[in-house]
CSV table of C-alpha atoms and ligand atoms in Angstrom, one decimal:
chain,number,residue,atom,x,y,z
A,1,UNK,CA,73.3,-66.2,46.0
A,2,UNK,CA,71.3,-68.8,43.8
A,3,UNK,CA,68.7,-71.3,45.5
A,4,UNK,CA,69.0,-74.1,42.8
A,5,UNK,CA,66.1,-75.2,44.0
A,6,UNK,CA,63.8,-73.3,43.5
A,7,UNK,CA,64.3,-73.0,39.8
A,8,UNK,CA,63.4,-75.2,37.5
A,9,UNK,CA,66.5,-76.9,35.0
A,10,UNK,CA,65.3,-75.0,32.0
A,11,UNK,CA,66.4,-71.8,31.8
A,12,UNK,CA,63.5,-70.4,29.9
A,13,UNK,CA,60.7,-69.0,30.6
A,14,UNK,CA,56.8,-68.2,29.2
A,15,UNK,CA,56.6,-64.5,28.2
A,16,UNK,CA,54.7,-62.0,26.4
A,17,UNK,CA,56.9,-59.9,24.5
A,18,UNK,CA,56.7,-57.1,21.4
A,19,UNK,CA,59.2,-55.5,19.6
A,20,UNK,CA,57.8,-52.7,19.0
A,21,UNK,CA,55.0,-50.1,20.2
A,22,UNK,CA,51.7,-50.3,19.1
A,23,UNK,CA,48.4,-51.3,20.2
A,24,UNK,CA,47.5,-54.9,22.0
A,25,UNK,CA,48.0,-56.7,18.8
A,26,UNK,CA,51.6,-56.0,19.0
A,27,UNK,CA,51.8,-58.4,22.3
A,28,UNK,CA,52.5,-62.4,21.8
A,29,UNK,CA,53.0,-65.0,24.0
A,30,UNK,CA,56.8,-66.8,23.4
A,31,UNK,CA,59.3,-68.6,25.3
A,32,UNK,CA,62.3,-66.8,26.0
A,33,UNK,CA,65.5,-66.8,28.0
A,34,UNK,CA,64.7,-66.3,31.9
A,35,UNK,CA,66.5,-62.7,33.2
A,36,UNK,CA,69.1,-62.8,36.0
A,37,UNK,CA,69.1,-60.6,38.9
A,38,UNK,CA,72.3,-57.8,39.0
A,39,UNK,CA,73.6,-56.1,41.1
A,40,UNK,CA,71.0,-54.2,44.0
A,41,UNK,CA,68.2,-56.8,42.2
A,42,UNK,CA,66.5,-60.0,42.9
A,43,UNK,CA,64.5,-62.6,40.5
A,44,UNK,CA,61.0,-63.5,41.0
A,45,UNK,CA,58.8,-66.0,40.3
A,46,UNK,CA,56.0,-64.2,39.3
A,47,UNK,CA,52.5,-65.5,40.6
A,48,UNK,CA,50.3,-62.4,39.5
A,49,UNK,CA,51.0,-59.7,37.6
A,50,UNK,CA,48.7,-56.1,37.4
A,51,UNK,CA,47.8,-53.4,34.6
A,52,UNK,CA,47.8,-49.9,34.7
A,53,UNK,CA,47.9,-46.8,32.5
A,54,UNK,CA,51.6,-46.1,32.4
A,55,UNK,CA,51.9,-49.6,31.3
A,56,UNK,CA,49.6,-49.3,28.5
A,57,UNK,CA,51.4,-46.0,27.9
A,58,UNK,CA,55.2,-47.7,27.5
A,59,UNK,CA,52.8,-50.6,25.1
A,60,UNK,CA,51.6,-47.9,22.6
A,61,UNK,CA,55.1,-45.8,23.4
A,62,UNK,CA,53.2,-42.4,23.7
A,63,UNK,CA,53.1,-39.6,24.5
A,64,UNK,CA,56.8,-39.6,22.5
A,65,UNK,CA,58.1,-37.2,25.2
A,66,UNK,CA,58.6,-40.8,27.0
A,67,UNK,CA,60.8,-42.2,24.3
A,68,UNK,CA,63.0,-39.0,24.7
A,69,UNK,CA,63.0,-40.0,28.7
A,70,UNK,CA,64.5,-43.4,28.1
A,71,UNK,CA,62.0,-46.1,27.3
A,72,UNK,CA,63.7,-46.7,24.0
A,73,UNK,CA,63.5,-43.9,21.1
A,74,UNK,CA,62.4,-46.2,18.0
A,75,UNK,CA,60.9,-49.0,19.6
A,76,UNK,CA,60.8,-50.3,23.6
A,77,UNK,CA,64.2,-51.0,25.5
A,78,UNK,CA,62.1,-54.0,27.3
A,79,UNK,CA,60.9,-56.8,25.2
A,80,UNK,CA,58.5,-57.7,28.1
A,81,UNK,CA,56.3,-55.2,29.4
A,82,UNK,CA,54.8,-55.5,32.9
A,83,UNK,CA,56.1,-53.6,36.0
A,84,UNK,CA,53.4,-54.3,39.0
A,85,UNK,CA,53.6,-57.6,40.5
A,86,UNK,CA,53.6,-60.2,43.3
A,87,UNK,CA,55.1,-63.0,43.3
A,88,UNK,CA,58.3,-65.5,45.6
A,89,UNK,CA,62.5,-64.4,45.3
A,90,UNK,CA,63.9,-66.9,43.8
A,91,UNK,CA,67.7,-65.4,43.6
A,92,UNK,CA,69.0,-62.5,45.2
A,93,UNK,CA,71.8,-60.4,43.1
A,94,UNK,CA,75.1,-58.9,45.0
A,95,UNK,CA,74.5,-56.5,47.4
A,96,UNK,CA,70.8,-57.4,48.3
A,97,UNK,CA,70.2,-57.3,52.2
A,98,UNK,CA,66.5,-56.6,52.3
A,99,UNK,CA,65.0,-59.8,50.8
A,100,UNK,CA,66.2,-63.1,51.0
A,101,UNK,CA,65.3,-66.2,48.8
A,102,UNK,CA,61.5,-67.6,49.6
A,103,UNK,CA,60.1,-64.4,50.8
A,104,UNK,CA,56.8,-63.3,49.2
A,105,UNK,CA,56.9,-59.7,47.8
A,106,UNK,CA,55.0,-57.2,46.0
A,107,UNK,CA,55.7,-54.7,44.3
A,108,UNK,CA,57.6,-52.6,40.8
A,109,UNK,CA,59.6,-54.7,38.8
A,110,UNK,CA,60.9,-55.1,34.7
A,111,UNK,CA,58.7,-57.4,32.5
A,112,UNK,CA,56.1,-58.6,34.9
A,113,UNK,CA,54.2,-60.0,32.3
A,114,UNK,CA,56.5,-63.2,32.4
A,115,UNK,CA,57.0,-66.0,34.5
A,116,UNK,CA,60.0,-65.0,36.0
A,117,UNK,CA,60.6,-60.7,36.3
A,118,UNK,CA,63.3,-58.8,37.8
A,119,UNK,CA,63.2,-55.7,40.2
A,120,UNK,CA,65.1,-53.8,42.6
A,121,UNK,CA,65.2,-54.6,45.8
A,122,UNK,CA,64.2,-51.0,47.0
A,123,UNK,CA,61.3,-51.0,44.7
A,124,UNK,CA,59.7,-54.4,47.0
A,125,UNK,CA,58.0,-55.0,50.0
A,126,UNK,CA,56.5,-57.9,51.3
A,127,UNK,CA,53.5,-59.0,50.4
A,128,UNK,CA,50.6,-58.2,52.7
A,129,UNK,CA,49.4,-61.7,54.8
A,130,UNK,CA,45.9,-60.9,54.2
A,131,UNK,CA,45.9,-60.2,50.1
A,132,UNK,CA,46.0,-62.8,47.5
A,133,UNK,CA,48.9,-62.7,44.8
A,134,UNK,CA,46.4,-61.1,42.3
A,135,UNK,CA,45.1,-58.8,44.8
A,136,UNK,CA,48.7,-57.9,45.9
A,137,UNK,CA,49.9,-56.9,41.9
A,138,UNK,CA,47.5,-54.5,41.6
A,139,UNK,CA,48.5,-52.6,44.3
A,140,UNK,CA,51.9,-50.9,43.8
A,141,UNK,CA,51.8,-48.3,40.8
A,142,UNK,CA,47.9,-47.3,41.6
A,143,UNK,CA,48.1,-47.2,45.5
A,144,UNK,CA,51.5,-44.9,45.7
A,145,UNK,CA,50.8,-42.7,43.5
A,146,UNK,CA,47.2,-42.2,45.0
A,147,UNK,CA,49.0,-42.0,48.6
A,148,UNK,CA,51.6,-39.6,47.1
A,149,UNK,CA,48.9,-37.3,45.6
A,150,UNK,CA,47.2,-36.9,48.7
A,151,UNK,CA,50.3,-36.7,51.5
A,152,UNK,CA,53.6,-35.7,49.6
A,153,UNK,CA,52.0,-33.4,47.0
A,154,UNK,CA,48.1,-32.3,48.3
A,155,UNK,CA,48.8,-32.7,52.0
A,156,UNK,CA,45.7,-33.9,53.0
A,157,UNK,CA,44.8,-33.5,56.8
A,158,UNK,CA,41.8,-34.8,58.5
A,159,UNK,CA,38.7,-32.7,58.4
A,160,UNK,CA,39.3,-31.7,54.9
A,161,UNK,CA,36.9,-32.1,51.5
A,162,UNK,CA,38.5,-33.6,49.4
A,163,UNK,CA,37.1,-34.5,45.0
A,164,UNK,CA,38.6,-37.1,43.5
A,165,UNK,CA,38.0,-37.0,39.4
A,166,UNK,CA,38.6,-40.1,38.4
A,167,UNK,CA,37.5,-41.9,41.5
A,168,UNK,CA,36.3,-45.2,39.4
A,169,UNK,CA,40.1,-46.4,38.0
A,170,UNK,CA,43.1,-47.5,39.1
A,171,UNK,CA,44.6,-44.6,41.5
A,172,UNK,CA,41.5,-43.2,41.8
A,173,UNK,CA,39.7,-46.5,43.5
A,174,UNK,CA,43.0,-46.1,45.7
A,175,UNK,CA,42.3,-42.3,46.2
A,176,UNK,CA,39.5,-43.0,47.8
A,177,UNK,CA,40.0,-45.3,49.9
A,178,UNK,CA,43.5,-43.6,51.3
A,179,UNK,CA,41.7,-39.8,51.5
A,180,UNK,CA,39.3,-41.8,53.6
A,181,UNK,CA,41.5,-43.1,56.0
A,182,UNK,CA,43.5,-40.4,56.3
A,183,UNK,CA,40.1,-38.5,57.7
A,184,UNK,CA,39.2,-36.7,55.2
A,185,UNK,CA,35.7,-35.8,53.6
A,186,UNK,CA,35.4,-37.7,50.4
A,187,UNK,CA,33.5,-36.2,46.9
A,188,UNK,CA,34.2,-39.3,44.3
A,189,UNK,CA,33.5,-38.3,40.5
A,190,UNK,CA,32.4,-41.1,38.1
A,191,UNK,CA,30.4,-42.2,35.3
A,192,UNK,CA,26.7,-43.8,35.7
A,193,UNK,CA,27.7,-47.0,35.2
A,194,UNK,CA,30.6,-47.1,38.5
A,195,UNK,CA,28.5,-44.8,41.2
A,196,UNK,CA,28.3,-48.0,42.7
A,197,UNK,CA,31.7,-49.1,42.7
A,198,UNK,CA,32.4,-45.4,44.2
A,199,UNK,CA,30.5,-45.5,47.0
A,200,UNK,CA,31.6,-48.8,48.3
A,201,UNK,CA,35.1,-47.8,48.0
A,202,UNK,CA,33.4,-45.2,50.9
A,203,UNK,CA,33.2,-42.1,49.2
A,204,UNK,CA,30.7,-39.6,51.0
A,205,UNK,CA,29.5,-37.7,48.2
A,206,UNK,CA,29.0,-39.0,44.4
A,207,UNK,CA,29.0,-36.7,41.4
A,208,UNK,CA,28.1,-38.2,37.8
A,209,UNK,CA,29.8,-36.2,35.4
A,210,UNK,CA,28.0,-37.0,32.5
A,211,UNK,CA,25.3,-35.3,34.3
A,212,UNK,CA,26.4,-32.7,37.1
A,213,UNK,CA,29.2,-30.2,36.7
A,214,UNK,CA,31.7,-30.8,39.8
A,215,UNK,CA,33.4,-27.4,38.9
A,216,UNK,CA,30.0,-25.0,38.7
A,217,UNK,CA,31.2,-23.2,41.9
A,218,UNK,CA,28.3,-24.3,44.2
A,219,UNK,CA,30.6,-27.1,46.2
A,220,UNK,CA,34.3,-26.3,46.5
A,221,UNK,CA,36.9,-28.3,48.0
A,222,UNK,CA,40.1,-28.3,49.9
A,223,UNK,CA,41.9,-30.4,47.7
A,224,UNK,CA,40.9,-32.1,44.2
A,225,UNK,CA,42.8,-34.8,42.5
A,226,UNK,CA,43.0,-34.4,39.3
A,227,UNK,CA,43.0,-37.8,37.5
A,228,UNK,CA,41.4,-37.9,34.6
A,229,UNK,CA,39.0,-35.3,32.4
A,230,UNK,CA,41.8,-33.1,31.5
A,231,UNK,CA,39.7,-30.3,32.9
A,232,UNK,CA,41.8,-26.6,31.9
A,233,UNK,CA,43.1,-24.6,34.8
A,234,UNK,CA,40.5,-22.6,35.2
A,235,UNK,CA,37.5,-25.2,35.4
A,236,UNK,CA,39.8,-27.0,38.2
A,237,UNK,CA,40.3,-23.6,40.1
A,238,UNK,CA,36.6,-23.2,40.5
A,239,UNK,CA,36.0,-26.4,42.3
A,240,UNK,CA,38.7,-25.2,44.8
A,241,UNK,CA,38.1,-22.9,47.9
A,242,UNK,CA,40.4,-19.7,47.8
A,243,UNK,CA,43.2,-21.6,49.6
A,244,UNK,CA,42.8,-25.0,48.4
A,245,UNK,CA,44.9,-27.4,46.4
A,246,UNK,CA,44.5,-29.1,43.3
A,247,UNK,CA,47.3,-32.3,42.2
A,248,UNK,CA,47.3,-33.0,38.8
A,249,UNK,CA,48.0,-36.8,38.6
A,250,UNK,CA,47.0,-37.4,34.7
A,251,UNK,CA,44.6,-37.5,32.3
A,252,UNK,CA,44.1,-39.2,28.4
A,253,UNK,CA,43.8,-37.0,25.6
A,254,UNK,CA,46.3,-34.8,26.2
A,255,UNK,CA,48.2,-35.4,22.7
A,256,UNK,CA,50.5,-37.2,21.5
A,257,UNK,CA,53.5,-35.9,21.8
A,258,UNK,CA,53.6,-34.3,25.5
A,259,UNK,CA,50.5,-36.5,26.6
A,260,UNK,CA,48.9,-34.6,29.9
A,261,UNK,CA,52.9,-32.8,30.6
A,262,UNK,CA,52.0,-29.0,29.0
A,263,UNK,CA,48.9,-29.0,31.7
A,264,UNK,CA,51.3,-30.3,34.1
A,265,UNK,CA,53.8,-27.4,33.7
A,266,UNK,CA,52.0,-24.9,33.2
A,267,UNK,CA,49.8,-25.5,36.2
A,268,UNK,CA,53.3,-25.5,38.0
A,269,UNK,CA,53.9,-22.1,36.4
A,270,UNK,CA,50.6,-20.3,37.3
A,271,UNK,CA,50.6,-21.7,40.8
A,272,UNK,CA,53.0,-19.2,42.6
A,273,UNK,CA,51.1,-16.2,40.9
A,274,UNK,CA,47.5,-17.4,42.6
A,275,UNK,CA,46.7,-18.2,46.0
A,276,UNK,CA,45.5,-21.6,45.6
A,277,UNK,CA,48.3,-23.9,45.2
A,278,UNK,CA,48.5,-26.1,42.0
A,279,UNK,CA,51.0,-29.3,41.6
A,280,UNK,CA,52.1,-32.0,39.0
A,281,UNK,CA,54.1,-34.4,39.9
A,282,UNK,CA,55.9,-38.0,38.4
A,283,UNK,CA,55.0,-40.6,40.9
A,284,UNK,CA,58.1,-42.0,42.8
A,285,UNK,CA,58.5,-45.6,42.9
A,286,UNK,CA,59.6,-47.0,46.4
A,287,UNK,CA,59.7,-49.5,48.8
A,288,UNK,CA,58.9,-47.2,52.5
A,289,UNK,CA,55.5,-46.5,50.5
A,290,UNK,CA,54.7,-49.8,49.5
A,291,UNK,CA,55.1,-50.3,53.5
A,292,UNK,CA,53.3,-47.7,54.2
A,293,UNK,CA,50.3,-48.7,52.1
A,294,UNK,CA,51.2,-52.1,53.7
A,295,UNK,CA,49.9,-50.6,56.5
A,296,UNK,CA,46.6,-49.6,55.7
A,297,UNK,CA,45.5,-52.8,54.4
A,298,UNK,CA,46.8,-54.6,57.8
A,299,UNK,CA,44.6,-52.2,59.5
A,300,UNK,CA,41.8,-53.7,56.8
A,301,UNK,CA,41.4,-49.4,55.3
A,302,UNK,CA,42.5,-50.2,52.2
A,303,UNK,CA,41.2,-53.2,50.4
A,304,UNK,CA,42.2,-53.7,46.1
A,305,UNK,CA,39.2,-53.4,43.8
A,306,UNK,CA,39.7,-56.5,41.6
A,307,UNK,CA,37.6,-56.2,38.8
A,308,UNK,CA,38.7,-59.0,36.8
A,309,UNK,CA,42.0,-61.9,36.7
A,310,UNK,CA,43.3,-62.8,33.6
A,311,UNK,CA,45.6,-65.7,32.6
A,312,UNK,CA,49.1,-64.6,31.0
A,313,UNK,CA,48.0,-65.2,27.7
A,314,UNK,CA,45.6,-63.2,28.1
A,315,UNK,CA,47.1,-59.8,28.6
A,316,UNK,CA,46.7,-58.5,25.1
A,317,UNK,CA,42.4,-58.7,25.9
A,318,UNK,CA,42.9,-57.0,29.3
A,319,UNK,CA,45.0,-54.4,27.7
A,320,UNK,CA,42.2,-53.5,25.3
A,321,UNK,CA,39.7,-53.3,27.7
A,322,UNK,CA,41.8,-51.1,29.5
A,323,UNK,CA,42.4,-49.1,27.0
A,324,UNK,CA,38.8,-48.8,26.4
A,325,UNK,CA,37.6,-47.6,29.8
A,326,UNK,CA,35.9,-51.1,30.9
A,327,UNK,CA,37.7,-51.9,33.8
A,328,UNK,CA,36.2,-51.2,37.4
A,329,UNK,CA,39.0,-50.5,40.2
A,330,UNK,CA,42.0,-53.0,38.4
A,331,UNK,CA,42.8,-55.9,36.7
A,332,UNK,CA,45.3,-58.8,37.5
A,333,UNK,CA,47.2,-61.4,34.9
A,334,UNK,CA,47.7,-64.8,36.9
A,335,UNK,CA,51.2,-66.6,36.1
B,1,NAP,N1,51.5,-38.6,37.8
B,1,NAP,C1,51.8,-39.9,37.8
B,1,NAP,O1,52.9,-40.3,38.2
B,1,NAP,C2,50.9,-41.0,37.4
B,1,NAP,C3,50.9,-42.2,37.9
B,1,NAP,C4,49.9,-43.2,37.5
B,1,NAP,C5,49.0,-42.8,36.6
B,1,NAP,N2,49.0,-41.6,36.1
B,1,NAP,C6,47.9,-41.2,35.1
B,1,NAP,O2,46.7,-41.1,35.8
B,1,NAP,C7,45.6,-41.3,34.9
B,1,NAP,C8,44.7,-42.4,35.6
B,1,NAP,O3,45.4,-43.6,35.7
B,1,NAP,P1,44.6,-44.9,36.1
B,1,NAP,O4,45.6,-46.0,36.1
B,1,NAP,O5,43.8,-44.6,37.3
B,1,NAP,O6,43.7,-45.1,34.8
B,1,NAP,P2,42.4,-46.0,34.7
B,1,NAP,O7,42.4,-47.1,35.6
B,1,NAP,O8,42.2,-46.2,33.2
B,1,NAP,O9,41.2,-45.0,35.2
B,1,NAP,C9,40.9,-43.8,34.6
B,1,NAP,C10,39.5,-43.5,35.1
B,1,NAP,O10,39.1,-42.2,34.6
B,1,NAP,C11,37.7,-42.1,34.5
B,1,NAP,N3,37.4,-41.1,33.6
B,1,NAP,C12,37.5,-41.1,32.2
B,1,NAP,N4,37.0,-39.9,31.7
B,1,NAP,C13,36.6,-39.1,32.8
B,1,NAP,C14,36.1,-37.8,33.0
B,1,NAP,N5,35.9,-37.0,31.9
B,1,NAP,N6,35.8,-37.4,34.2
B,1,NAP,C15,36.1,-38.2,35.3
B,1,NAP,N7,36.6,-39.4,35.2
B,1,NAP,C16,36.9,-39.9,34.0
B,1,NAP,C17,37.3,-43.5,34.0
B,1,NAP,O11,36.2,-43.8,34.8
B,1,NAP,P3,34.7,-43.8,34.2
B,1,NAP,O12,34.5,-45.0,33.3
B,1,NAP,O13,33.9,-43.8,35.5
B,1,NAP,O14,34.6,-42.5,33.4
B,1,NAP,C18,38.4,-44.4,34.5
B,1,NAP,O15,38.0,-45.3,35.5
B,1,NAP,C19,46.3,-41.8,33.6
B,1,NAP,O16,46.3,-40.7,32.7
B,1,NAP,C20,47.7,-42.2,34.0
B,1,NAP,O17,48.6,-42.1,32.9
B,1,NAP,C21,49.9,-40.6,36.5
């Protein structure tokens, strides 16, 4: 089903695009043919896009492993990069029952850095009434893995301490925020410069870890999230109590061509031979979180940390300063 309507006669469409992977100065800003929705998928007009890690990852196409998984073995598969956004369905493929032509959504889709992107309908949900489009795109990667990390894999429960390394970025700003509402005790580890970002996100506790050591034994936890640092096995252990977990979500620096996976696996190796329990995971990407996550910003627990907005043109500046640690909580391309 097509709503004429709400499509403009030209059927092409603002874009950045590369063809191939590389740093920012591989992304340009063309005009391009618009995608149509298949089967299970609906068309969006994108109003706000978001930037995150794996996205800068699929840009500079390493760790390699990733090529091997499918994004495209000598260069990317998708000309436009981009998967979080928000934005209004403006068709609806076959076989789409969800989401119907008008609604608002947020969510995962394929080349969000466009003005029009595609995405499955169970990767959607709508968009919260109380977030702006840029608000709402820098939500769905971050905020589900976060919420996955601390339910599916670390199994948080109320009562418990919980250290977040990492607690300044994307899923950490989230893991915050979530371990908070969920009850839990909250340690958040930053650099100087974003103790103050930290604790209004409501952490308890603040560790600088240019300065203290979070892992010296003399505070230990019932779950850490492991998000960035690449701290070894052992250094992650001691910051654990004797029957606590530790989730290994990522990490830079982990090498090119396995990126943070080797730390991943063989955490899931030594975990059934100690009794603290050690996991690594691949965030999923679905809708029932998104509504979950929904949820707690309804209930006003969960609120994005918008650093800054940039306009599409733009994207290839807030990649860098991604890239180069800058960015407080997220950043959001406006369409
Ligand atoms: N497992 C999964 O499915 C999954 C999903 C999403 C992301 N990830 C991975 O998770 C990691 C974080 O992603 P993100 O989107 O949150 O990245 P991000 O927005 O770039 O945030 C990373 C944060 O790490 C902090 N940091 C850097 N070095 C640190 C250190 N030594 N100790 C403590 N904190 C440090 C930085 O804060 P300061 O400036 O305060 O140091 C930065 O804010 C990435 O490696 C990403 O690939 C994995």
């Amino acid at each position: 089903m097509v709503s004429e309507q709400m499509l403009p006669a030209t059927a092409t469409m603002g874009a950045i695009v590369r063809d191939c992977y590389g740093d920012a100065d591989t992304l340009r800003h063309e005009r391009i043919a618009r995608p149509e929705a298949a089967k299970g998928e609906v068309l969006i007009r994108v109003r706000a896009a978001g930037l995150d890690r794996g996205t800068w990852h699929l840009m500079t196409g390493k760790p390699y492993l990733m090529r091997v998984a499918g994004t495209g073995f000598r260069g990317p598969k998708d000309r436009v990069p981009g998967r979080d956004l928000a934005g209004t369905v403006v068709t609806v493929g076959s076989g789409v029952t969800r989401l119907a032509v008008g609604d608002d959504v947020y969510g995962i889709g394929r080349g969000a850095f466009a003005e029009y992107a595609i995405a499955r309908e169970d990767k959607l949900a709508r968009r919260p009434a109380d977030l702006t489009y840029q608000q709402a795109a820098v939500v769905p990667l971050s905020a589900a893995t976060a919420l996955q990390a601390l339910t599916d894999q670390g199994r948080v429960a109320a009562g418990q301490s919980v250290l977040v390394v990492g607690a300044s970025g994307g899923v950490g700003s989230y893991a915050v925020q979530l371990a908070k509402a969920l009850g839990a005790e909250v340690t958040a580890v930053a650099s100087t410069a974003k103790l103050d970002l930290v604790r209004s996100l409501g952490a308890d506790h603040v560790i600088d870890y240019s300065r203290d050591d979070w892992a010296d034994g003399a505070q230990r936890y019932d779950l850490v999230l492991d998000i960035a640092g690449n701290p070894g096995l052992s250094r992650l252990r001691r910051a654990l109590n004797p029957k606590g977990t530790a989730v290994l979500v990522g990490g830079e620096d982990g090498g090119n061509l396995t990126g943070g996976m080797n730390r991943g696996l063989r955490a899931l190796m030594l975990s059934p031979l100690v009794r603290q329990r050690l996991a690594w995971f691949i965030a999923k990407e679905r809708a029932s979180d998104l509504e979950r996550i929904s949820g707690f910003i309804e209930a006003g627990t969960l609120t994005p940390s918008l650093d800054r907005v940039y306009p599409l043109e733009e994207v290839p500046e807030a990649m860098r300063r991604l890239a180069a640690g800058q960015v407080r909580g997220k950043v959001a391309i406006t369409v």
